[in-house]
PDB file of C-alpha atoms in Angstrom:
ATOM      1  CA  UNK O   1      -1.547 -11.330 -11.751  1.00 95.00           C
ATOM      2  CA  UNK O   2      -0.262 -10.331 -15.219  1.00 96.00           C
ATOM      3  CA  UNK O   3       1.177 -13.279 -17.288  1.00 97.00           C
ATOM      4  CA  UNK O   4       2.468 -13.395 -20.846  1.00 98.00           C
ATOM      5  CA  UNK O   5       3.030 -16.921 -22.410  1.00 98.00           C
ATOM      6  CA  UNK O   6       4.913 -17.374 -25.628  1.00 98.00           C
ATOM      7  CA  UNK O   7       4.800 -20.288 -27.932  1.00 97.00           C
ATOM      8  CA  UNK O   8       5.325 -21.109 -31.676  1.00 97.00           C
ATOM      9  CA  UNK O   9       9.226 -20.999 -31.834  1.00 97.00           C
ATOM     10  CA  UNK O  10      11.220 -23.823 -33.414  1.00 97.00           C
ATOM     11  CA  UNK O  11      13.620 -24.577 -36.179  1.00 98.00           C
ATOM     12  CA  UNK O  12      12.888 -23.292 -39.513  1.00 97.00           C
ATOM     13  CA  UNK O  13      14.847 -23.240 -42.965  1.00 97.00           C
ATOM     14  CA  UNK O  14      15.918 -19.882 -44.437  1.00 97.00           C
ATOM     15  CA  UNK O  15      13.026 -18.522 -46.441  1.00 97.00           C
ATOM     16  CA  UNK O  16      10.619 -20.142 -44.288  1.00 98.00           C
ATOM     17  CA  UNK O  17       7.593 -18.917 -42.004  1.00 98.00           C
ATOM     18  CA  UNK O  18       6.660 -19.228 -38.401  1.00 98.00           C
ATOM     19  CA  UNK O  19       3.916 -17.703 -36.464  1.00 98.00           C
ATOM     20  CA  UNK O  20       4.446 -16.797 -32.817  1.00 98.00           C
ATOM     21  CA  UNK O  21       1.748 -16.457 -30.357  1.00 98.00           C
ATOM     22  CA  UNK O  22       1.635 -14.808 -26.794  1.00 98.00           C
ATOM     23  CA  UNK O  23      -1.314 -15.526 -24.522  1.00 98.00           C
ATOM     24  CA  UNK O  24      -1.952 -12.851 -22.080  1.00 97.00           C
ATOM     25  CA  UNK O  25      -3.796 -12.992 -18.826  1.00 97.00           C
ATOM     26  CA  UNK O  26      -4.514 -10.812 -15.896  1.00 97.00           C
ATOM     27  CA  UNK O  27      -4.997  -7.676 -18.224  1.00 96.00           C
ATOM     28  CA  UNK O  28      -6.673  -6.733 -21.583  1.00 95.00           C
ATOM     29  CA  UNK O  29      -4.260  -6.877 -24.366  1.00 93.00           C
ATOM     30  CA  UNK O  30      -6.274  -4.148 -26.257  1.00 91.00           C
ATOM     31  CA  UNK O  31      -5.983  -1.615 -23.261  1.00 94.00           C
ATOM     32  CA  UNK O  32      -2.271  -1.183 -23.640  1.00 95.00           C
ATOM     33  CA  UNK O  33       0.554  -1.335 -26.353  1.00 96.00           C
ATOM     34  CA  UNK O  34       2.274  -4.767 -26.821  1.00 97.00           C
ATOM     35  CA  UNK O  35       5.629  -5.576 -28.207  1.00 97.00           C
ATOM     36  CA  UNK O  36       7.875  -8.358 -29.674  1.00 98.00           C
ATOM     37  CA  UNK O  37      11.752  -7.965 -28.680  1.00 98.00           C
ATOM     38  CA  UNK O  38      14.227 -10.303 -29.438  1.00 98.00           C
ATOM     39  CA  UNK O  39      17.777 -11.326 -28.275  1.00 98.00           C
ATOM     40  CA  UNK O  40      20.086 -13.168 -30.433  1.00 97.00           C
ATOM     41  CA  UNK O  41      22.223 -15.669 -28.641  1.00 93.00           C
ATOM     42  CA  UNK O  42      24.584 -14.049 -26.195  1.00 90.00           C
ATOM     43  CA  UNK O  43      23.712 -10.607 -27.609  1.00 93.00           C
ATOM     44  CA  UNK O  44      21.513  -7.598 -26.676  1.00 95.00           C
ATOM     45  CA  UNK O  45      18.007  -6.688 -26.915  1.00 97.00           C
ATOM     46  CA  UNK O  46      16.192  -5.499 -29.990  1.00 98.00           C
ATOM     47  CA  UNK O  47      12.757  -4.244 -30.220  1.00 98.00           C
ATOM     48  CA  UNK O  48      11.114  -5.830 -33.386  1.00 98.00           C
ATOM     49  CA  UNK O  49       7.481  -4.695 -33.434  1.00 97.00           C
ATOM     50  CA  UNK O  50       4.774  -3.175 -31.666  1.00 96.00           C
ATOM     51  CA  UNK O  51       0.865  -2.715 -31.622  1.00 96.00           C
ATOM     52  CA  UNK O  52      -0.960   0.085 -30.004  1.00 94.00           C
ATOM     53  CA  UNK O  53      -3.849  -0.704 -27.755  1.00 92.00           C
ATOM     54  CA  UNK O  54      -7.399   0.551 -28.581  1.00 83.00           C
ATOM     55  CA  UNK O  55      -6.821   1.581 -32.479  1.00 85.00           C
ATOM     56  CA  UNK O  56      -4.320  -1.204 -33.127  1.00 90.00           C
ATOM     57  CA  UNK O  57      -1.714   0.943 -35.038  1.00 93.00           C
ATOM     58  CA  UNK O  58       1.241  -1.466 -35.870  1.00 95.00           C
ATOM     59  CA  UNK O  59       5.087  -0.633 -36.015  1.00 95.00           C
ATOM     60  CA  UNK O  60       8.141  -2.402 -37.034  1.00 96.00           C
ATOM     61  CA  UNK O  61      11.762  -2.106 -36.880  1.00 97.00           C
ATOM     62  CA  UNK O  62      13.650  -1.653 -40.231  1.00 97.00           C
ATOM     63  CA  UNK O  63      15.185  -5.097 -40.159  1.00 97.00           C
ATOM     64  CA  UNK O  64      11.921  -7.024 -40.227  1.00 98.00           C
ATOM     65  CA  UNK O  65       9.526  -4.453 -41.919  1.00 97.00           C
ATOM     66  CA  UNK O  66       7.669  -6.086 -45.041  1.00 97.00           C
ATOM     67  CA  UNK O  67       8.665  -9.551 -43.594  1.00 98.00           C
ATOM     68  CA  UNK O  68       6.861  -9.756 -40.083  1.00 98.00           C
ATOM     69  CA  UNK O  69       3.361  -8.898 -39.203  1.00 98.00           C
ATOM     70  CA  UNK O  70       2.046  -8.288 -35.683  1.00 98.00           C
ATOM     71  CA  UNK O  71      -1.528  -8.734 -34.739  1.00 97.00           C
ATOM     72  CA  UNK O  72      -3.958  -9.446 -31.962  1.00 96.00           C
ATOM     73  CA  UNK O  73      -7.069 -11.299 -31.277  1.00 95.00           C
ATOM     74  CA  UNK O  74      -9.005  -9.383 -28.574  1.00 93.00           C
ATOM     75  CA  UNK O  75     -11.639 -12.253 -27.926  1.00 94.00           C
ATOM     76  CA  UNK O  76      -8.715 -14.639 -27.070  1.00 97.00           C
ATOM     77  CA  UNK O  77      -6.479 -11.809 -25.371  1.00 97.00           C
ATOM     78  CA  UNK O  78      -3.710 -13.177 -27.691  1.00 97.00           C
ATOM     79  CA  UNK O  79      -0.842 -11.412 -29.629  1.00 98.00           C
ATOM     80  CA  UNK O  80       0.819 -12.769 -32.590  1.00 98.00           C
ATOM     81  CA  UNK O  81       3.992 -12.355 -34.854  1.00 98.00           C
ATOM     82  CA  UNK O  82       3.809 -13.771 -38.125  1.00 98.00           C
ATOM     83  CA  UNK O  83       7.533 -14.152 -39.530  1.00 98.00           C
ATOM     84  CA  UNK O  84       7.964 -14.740 -43.376  1.00 98.00           C
ATOM     85  CA  UNK O  85      11.100 -14.843 -45.438  1.00 98.00           C
ATOM     86  CA  UNK O  86      13.093 -15.784 -42.369  1.00 98.00           C
ATOM     87  CA  UNK O  87      16.782 -15.264 -42.293  1.00 98.00           C
ATOM     88  CA  UNK O  88      19.760 -16.787 -40.393  1.00 97.00           C
ATOM     89  CA  UNK O  89      20.032 -13.270 -38.597  1.00 97.00           C
ATOM     90  CA  UNK O  90      16.362 -13.634 -37.240  1.00 98.00           C
ATOM     91  CA  UNK O  91      17.682 -16.410 -34.848  1.00 98.00           C
ATOM     92  CA  UNK O  92      16.867 -15.322 -31.542  1.00 98.00           C
ATOM     93  CA  UNK O  93      14.741 -15.603 -28.324  1.00 98.00           C
ATOM     94  CA  UNK O  94      11.524 -13.761 -29.056  1.00 98.00           C
ATOM     95  CA  UNK O  95       9.902 -12.029 -26.000  1.00 98.00           C
ATOM     96  CA  UNK O  96       6.331 -10.682 -25.811  1.00 98.00           C
ATOM     97  CA  UNK O  97       6.443  -7.513 -23.608  1.00 98.00           C
ATOM     98  CA  UNK O  98       3.640  -5.194 -22.356  1.00 97.00           C
ATOM     99  CA  UNK O  99       4.216  -1.386 -22.524  1.00 96.00           C
ATOM    100  CA  UNK O 100       2.916   0.748 -19.758  1.00 93.00           C
ATOM    101  CA  UNK O 101       1.651   3.034 -22.335  1.00 91.00           C
ATOM    102  CA  UNK O 102      -1.765   2.445 -24.315  1.00 90.00           C
ATOM    103  CA  UNK O 103      -0.058   3.772 -27.548  1.00 88.00           C
ATOM    104  CA  UNK O 104       3.120   3.027 -29.166  1.00 88.00           C
ATOM    105  CA  UNK O 105       4.245   6.552 -30.029  1.00 86.00           C
ATOM    106  CA  UNK O 106       6.675   9.066 -29.237  1.00 85.00           C
ATOM    107  CA  UNK O 107       6.955  10.758 -25.773  1.00 86.00           C
ATOM    108  CA  UNK O 108       4.693   8.310 -24.100  1.00 90.00           C
ATOM    109  CA  UNK O 109       5.493   5.814 -21.171  1.00 91.00           C
ATOM    110  CA  UNK O 110       6.569   3.101 -23.434  1.00 93.00           C
ATOM    111  CA  UNK O 111       8.899   1.052 -20.968  1.00 97.00           C
ATOM    112  CA  UNK O 112       8.247  -2.666 -20.746  1.00 97.00           C
ATOM    113  CA  UNK O 113       6.872  -3.358 -17.266  1.00 96.00           C
ATOM    114  CA  UNK O 114       6.109  -7.266 -18.062  1.00 97.00           C
ATOM    115  CA  UNK O 115       7.783  -9.821 -20.097  1.00 98.00           C
ATOM    116  CA  UNK O 116       7.034 -13.287 -21.075  1.00 98.00           C
ATOM    117  CA  UNK O 117       9.614 -15.885 -20.754  1.00 98.00           C
ATOM    118  CA  UNK O 118      10.403 -15.963 -24.557  1.00 98.00           C
ATOM    119  CA  UNK O 119      10.435 -18.616 -27.290  1.00 98.00           C
ATOM    120  CA  UNK O 120      13.430 -19.498 -29.270  1.00 98.00           C
ATOM    121  CA  UNK O 121      13.498 -19.205 -33.027  1.00 98.00           C
ATOM    122  CA  UNK O 122      16.344 -20.949 -34.959  1.00 98.00           C
ATOM    123  CA  UNK O 123      16.655 -20.124 -38.574  1.00 98.00           C
ATOM    124  CA  UNK O 124      19.116 -22.868 -40.212  1.00 96.00           C
ATOM    125  CA  UNK O 125      19.330 -25.180 -43.081  1.00 94.00           C
TER     126      UNK O 125
ATOM    127  CA  UNK H   1      17.233   6.146 -34.647  1.00 95.00           C
ATOM    128  CA  UNK H   2      18.352   6.950 -31.210  1.00 97.00           C
ATOM    129  CA  UNK H   3      21.610   5.069 -30.309  1.00 98.00           C
ATOM    130  CA  UNK H   4      22.068   4.056 -26.876  1.00 98.00           C
ATOM    131  CA  UNK H   5      25.662   3.193 -25.859  1.00 98.00           C
ATOM    132  CA  UNK H   6      26.552   1.529 -22.544  1.00 98.00           C
ATOM    133  CA  UNK H   7      29.842   1.389 -20.629  1.00 94.00           C
ATOM    134  CA  UNK H   8      31.489  -0.776 -19.580  1.00 96.00           C
ATOM    135  CA  UNK H   9      30.620  -4.003 -21.474  1.00 97.00           C
ATOM    136  CA  UNK H  10      31.467  -5.998 -18.175  1.00 97.00           C
ATOM    137  CA  UNK H  11      32.287  -5.201 -14.628  1.00 96.00           C
ATOM    138  CA  UNK H  12      33.815  -7.439 -11.837  1.00 97.00           C
ATOM    139  CA  UNK H  13      33.092  -6.143  -8.335  1.00 96.00           C
ATOM    140  CA  UNK H  14      33.790  -7.695  -4.896  1.00 97.00           C
ATOM    141  CA  UNK H  15      30.668  -8.375  -2.680  1.00 97.00           C
ATOM    142  CA  UNK H  16      29.656  -5.238  -0.817  1.00 97.00           C
ATOM    143  CA  UNK H  17      31.357  -3.001  -3.111  1.00 97.00           C
ATOM    144  CA  UNK H  18      29.677  -0.391  -5.352  1.00 97.00           C
ATOM    145  CA  UNK H  19      29.249  -0.796  -9.197  1.00 97.00           C
ATOM    146  CA  UNK H  20      28.220   2.131 -11.812  1.00 98.00           C
ATOM    147  CA  UNK H  21      26.867   1.352 -15.280  1.00 98.00           C
ATOM    148  CA  UNK H  22      26.837   4.317 -17.598  1.00 98.00           C
ATOM    149  CA  UNK H  23      24.340   4.731 -20.733  1.00 98.00           C
ATOM    150  CA  UNK H  24      24.597   7.643 -23.057  1.00 98.00           C
ATOM    151  CA  UNK H  25      22.115   8.361 -25.870  1.00 98.00           C
ATOM    152  CA  UNK H  26      22.918   9.957 -29.204  1.00 98.00           C
ATOM    153  CA  UNK H  27      20.392  12.636 -28.679  1.00 98.00           C
ATOM    154  CA  UNK H  28      18.602  13.986 -25.565  1.00 97.00           C
ATOM    155  CA  UNK H  29      15.889  11.977 -24.304  1.00 97.00           C
ATOM    156  CA  UNK H  30      14.716  14.806 -21.866  1.00 97.00           C
ATOM    157  CA  UNK H  31      11.428  16.107 -22.934  1.00 96.00           C
ATOM    158  CA  UNK H  32      11.253  19.897 -22.064  1.00 94.00           C
ATOM    159  CA  UNK H  33       7.465  20.094 -21.848  1.00 94.00           C
ATOM    160  CA  UNK H  34       7.227  17.754 -18.825  1.00 93.00           C
ATOM    161  CA  UNK H  35      11.018  17.676 -17.596  1.00 95.00           C
ATOM    162  CA  UNK H  36      10.938  13.992 -17.927  1.00 97.00           C
ATOM    163  CA  UNK H  37      13.749  11.860 -19.169  1.00 98.00           C
ATOM    164  CA  UNK H  38      12.327   8.905 -21.293  1.00 97.00           C
ATOM    165  CA  UNK H  39      14.979   6.391 -19.970  1.00 98.00           C
ATOM    166  CA  UNK H  40      14.425   2.848 -18.351  1.00 98.00           C
ATOM    167  CA  UNK H  41      16.812   0.379 -16.923  1.00 98.00           C
ATOM    168  CA  UNK H  42      16.477  -3.458 -16.964  1.00 98.00           C
ATOM    169  CA  UNK H  43      18.035  -6.460 -15.110  1.00 98.00           C
ATOM    170  CA  UNK H  44      18.458  -9.881 -16.924  1.00 98.00           C
ATOM    171  CA  UNK H  45      19.535 -12.842 -15.023  1.00 97.00           C
ATOM    172  CA  UNK H  46      20.851 -15.873 -16.809  1.00 93.00           C
ATOM    173  CA  UNK H  47      18.056 -18.063 -18.474  1.00 93.00           C
ATOM    174  CA  UNK H  48      15.325 -15.281 -17.495  1.00 96.00           C
ATOM    175  CA  UNK H  49      13.593 -12.443 -19.276  1.00 97.00           C
ATOM    176  CA  UNK H  50      14.701  -8.801 -18.461  1.00 98.00           C
ATOM    177  CA  UNK H  51      13.105  -7.436 -15.555  1.00 98.00           C
ATOM    178  CA  UNK H  52      12.209  -3.481 -15.314  1.00 98.00           C
ATOM    179  CA  UNK H  53      14.257  -1.725 -12.697  1.00 98.00           C
ATOM    180  CA  UNK H  54      13.576   1.919 -13.336  1.00 98.00           C
ATOM    181  CA  UNK H  55      11.646   4.319 -15.584  1.00 98.00           C
ATOM    182  CA  UNK H  56      11.895   8.091 -15.850  1.00 98.00           C
ATOM    183  CA  UNK H  57      15.475   7.534 -15.393  1.00 98.00           C
ATOM    184  CA  UNK H  58      15.359   7.312 -11.675  1.00 98.00           C
ATOM    185  CA  UNK H  59      11.791   6.014 -10.674  1.00 98.00           C
ATOM    186  CA  UNK H  60      12.463   2.865  -9.033  1.00 98.00           C
ATOM    187  CA  UNK H  61       9.767  -0.140  -9.846  1.00 97.00           C
ATOM    188  CA  UNK H  62       8.022  -1.649  -7.034  1.00 96.00           C
ATOM    189  CA  UNK H  63      10.070  -4.261  -5.252  1.00 96.00           C
ATOM    190  CA  UNK H  64      13.519  -3.092  -6.499  1.00 98.00           C
ATOM    191  CA  UNK H  65      15.883  -3.052  -3.731  1.00 97.00           C
ATOM    192  CA  UNK H  66      17.041   0.497  -2.665  1.00 96.00           C
ATOM    193  CA  UNK H  67      20.828  -0.392  -3.066  1.00 98.00           C
ATOM    194  CA  UNK H  68      19.895   0.217  -6.897  1.00 98.00           C
ATOM    195  CA  UNK H  69      19.641   3.898  -7.973  1.00 98.00           C
ATOM    196  CA  UNK H  70      19.186   5.601 -11.272  1.00 98.00           C
ATOM    197  CA  UNK H  71      20.456   9.037 -12.198  1.00 98.00           C
ATOM    198  CA  UNK H  72      21.323  11.242 -15.051  1.00 98.00           C
ATOM    199  CA  UNK H  73      19.541  13.733 -17.570  1.00 97.00           C
ATOM    200  CA  UNK H  74      19.678  14.535 -21.115  1.00 97.00           C
ATOM    201  CA  UNK H  75      21.962  12.049 -22.857  1.00 98.00           C
ATOM    202  CA  UNK H  76      23.886  11.005 -19.975  1.00 98.00           C
ATOM    203  CA  UNK H  77      22.599   8.312 -17.284  1.00 98.00           C
ATOM    204  CA  UNK H  78      23.900   5.840 -14.831  1.00 98.00           C
ATOM    205  CA  UNK H  79      22.653   2.628 -12.776  1.00 98.00           C
ATOM    206  CA  UNK H  80      24.269   2.298  -9.586  1.00 98.00           C
ATOM    207  CA  UNK H  81      24.311  -0.508  -7.242  1.00 98.00           C
ATOM    208  CA  UNK H  82      25.635   0.694  -3.667  1.00 97.00           C
ATOM    209  CA  UNK H  83      26.673  -2.712  -2.344  1.00 96.00           C
ATOM    210  CA  UNK H  84      26.877  -5.623  -4.775  1.00 97.00           C
ATOM    211  CA  UNK H  85      24.918  -8.780  -3.575  1.00 97.00           C
ATOM    212  CA  UNK H  86      25.367 -12.148  -5.164  1.00 97.00           C
ATOM    213  CA  UNK H  87      21.846 -12.016  -6.526  1.00 97.00           C
ATOM    214  CA  UNK H  88      22.832  -8.867  -8.403  1.00 97.00           C
ATOM    215  CA  UNK H  89      25.028 -10.882 -11.031  1.00 97.00           C
ATOM    216  CA  UNK H  90      23.110 -10.114 -14.241  1.00 98.00           C
ATOM    217  CA  UNK H  91      23.108  -8.207 -17.443  1.00 98.00           C
ATOM    218  CA  UNK H  92      21.980  -4.648 -17.294  1.00 98.00           C
ATOM    219  CA  UNK H  93      20.405  -2.852 -20.110  1.00 98.00           C
ATOM    220  CA  UNK H  94      19.065   0.777 -20.694  1.00 98.00           C
ATOM    221  CA  UNK H  95      16.374   1.607 -23.113  1.00 98.00           C
ATOM    222  CA  UNK H  96      14.996   4.984 -24.448  1.00 98.00           C
ATOM    223  CA  UNK H  97      11.282   5.499 -25.021  1.00 97.00           C
ATOM    224  CA  UNK H  98      11.591   9.125 -26.294  1.00 96.00           C
ATOM    225  CA  UNK H  99      10.806   8.073 -29.722  1.00 95.00           C
ATOM    226  CA  UNK H 100      10.270   5.126 -31.935  1.00 93.00           C
ATOM    227  CA  UNK H 101      11.971   2.683 -32.928  1.00 95.00           C
ATOM    228  CA  UNK H 102      12.433   2.004 -29.140  1.00 96.00           C
ATOM    229  CA  UNK H 103      16.124   1.287 -28.758  1.00 97.00           C
ATOM    230  CA  UNK H 104      18.308  -0.462 -26.088  1.00 98.00           C
ATOM    231  CA  UNK H 105      21.916  -0.121 -25.023  1.00 98.00           C
ATOM    232  CA  UNK H 106      24.400  -3.059 -25.790  1.00 97.00           C
ATOM    233  CA  UNK H 107      24.127  -4.204 -22.172  1.00 97.00           C
ATOM    234  CA  UNK H 108      26.590  -4.486 -19.207  1.00 98.00           C
ATOM    235  CA  UNK H 109      27.547  -7.814 -17.626  1.00 98.00           C
ATOM    236  CA  UNK H 110      27.971  -7.691 -13.809  1.00 98.00           C
ATOM    237  CA  UNK H 111      30.081 -10.355 -12.264  1.00 97.00           C
ATOM    238  CA  UNK H 112      31.546 -10.847  -8.891  1.00 97.00           C
ATOM    239  CA  UNK H 113      35.383 -10.457  -8.548  1.00 95.00           C
TER     240      UNK H 113
END
């Protein structure tokens, strides 16, 4: 069975850093596009970042570009999100989500078929 | 970026009655080369992550009850619950995957009247 388990969330001051981890099981991370999607308290969903399977090309929402970095360790079957220069508006539950597609490009089957339970990131002084 | 707009924001329906949620995209998500609509629907119950209901606008994910249906094409889509059950109380989101960045609608909250 596919499972995604996030960890690494917590309370951090504005300007601080945090690294989120998503441990995957039941499939190979590098065979699919993987994503981070966040949800601010009581709000909707926002796609934050993604990484294509195989080649590993990375993509970011404009709101986090230059501050966040997505990566993966295929040997550990684990996805990461390094978050730097955090702001209050980054406060959210961060979900790891698997795409049905291999690559994260236009006109592919990039719906999210499996989600983790999420990890809460709170940016506050 | 493709903007997804859902309506209404919330909906209160009696048990056993029908409910329809609308989703409109700022540009067409229909790809003429394969005649597919790059639109998915999700259900999110309180305290849980979203769950995939439909992809290609109307293809039901395995295990989704057939009281749920997805429809529409181009820029206008709908998620319909034919007979609301108590376990359908949730937030519902649409998402386009026609182009990056992938974007979601703002969500529609379905409650029992």
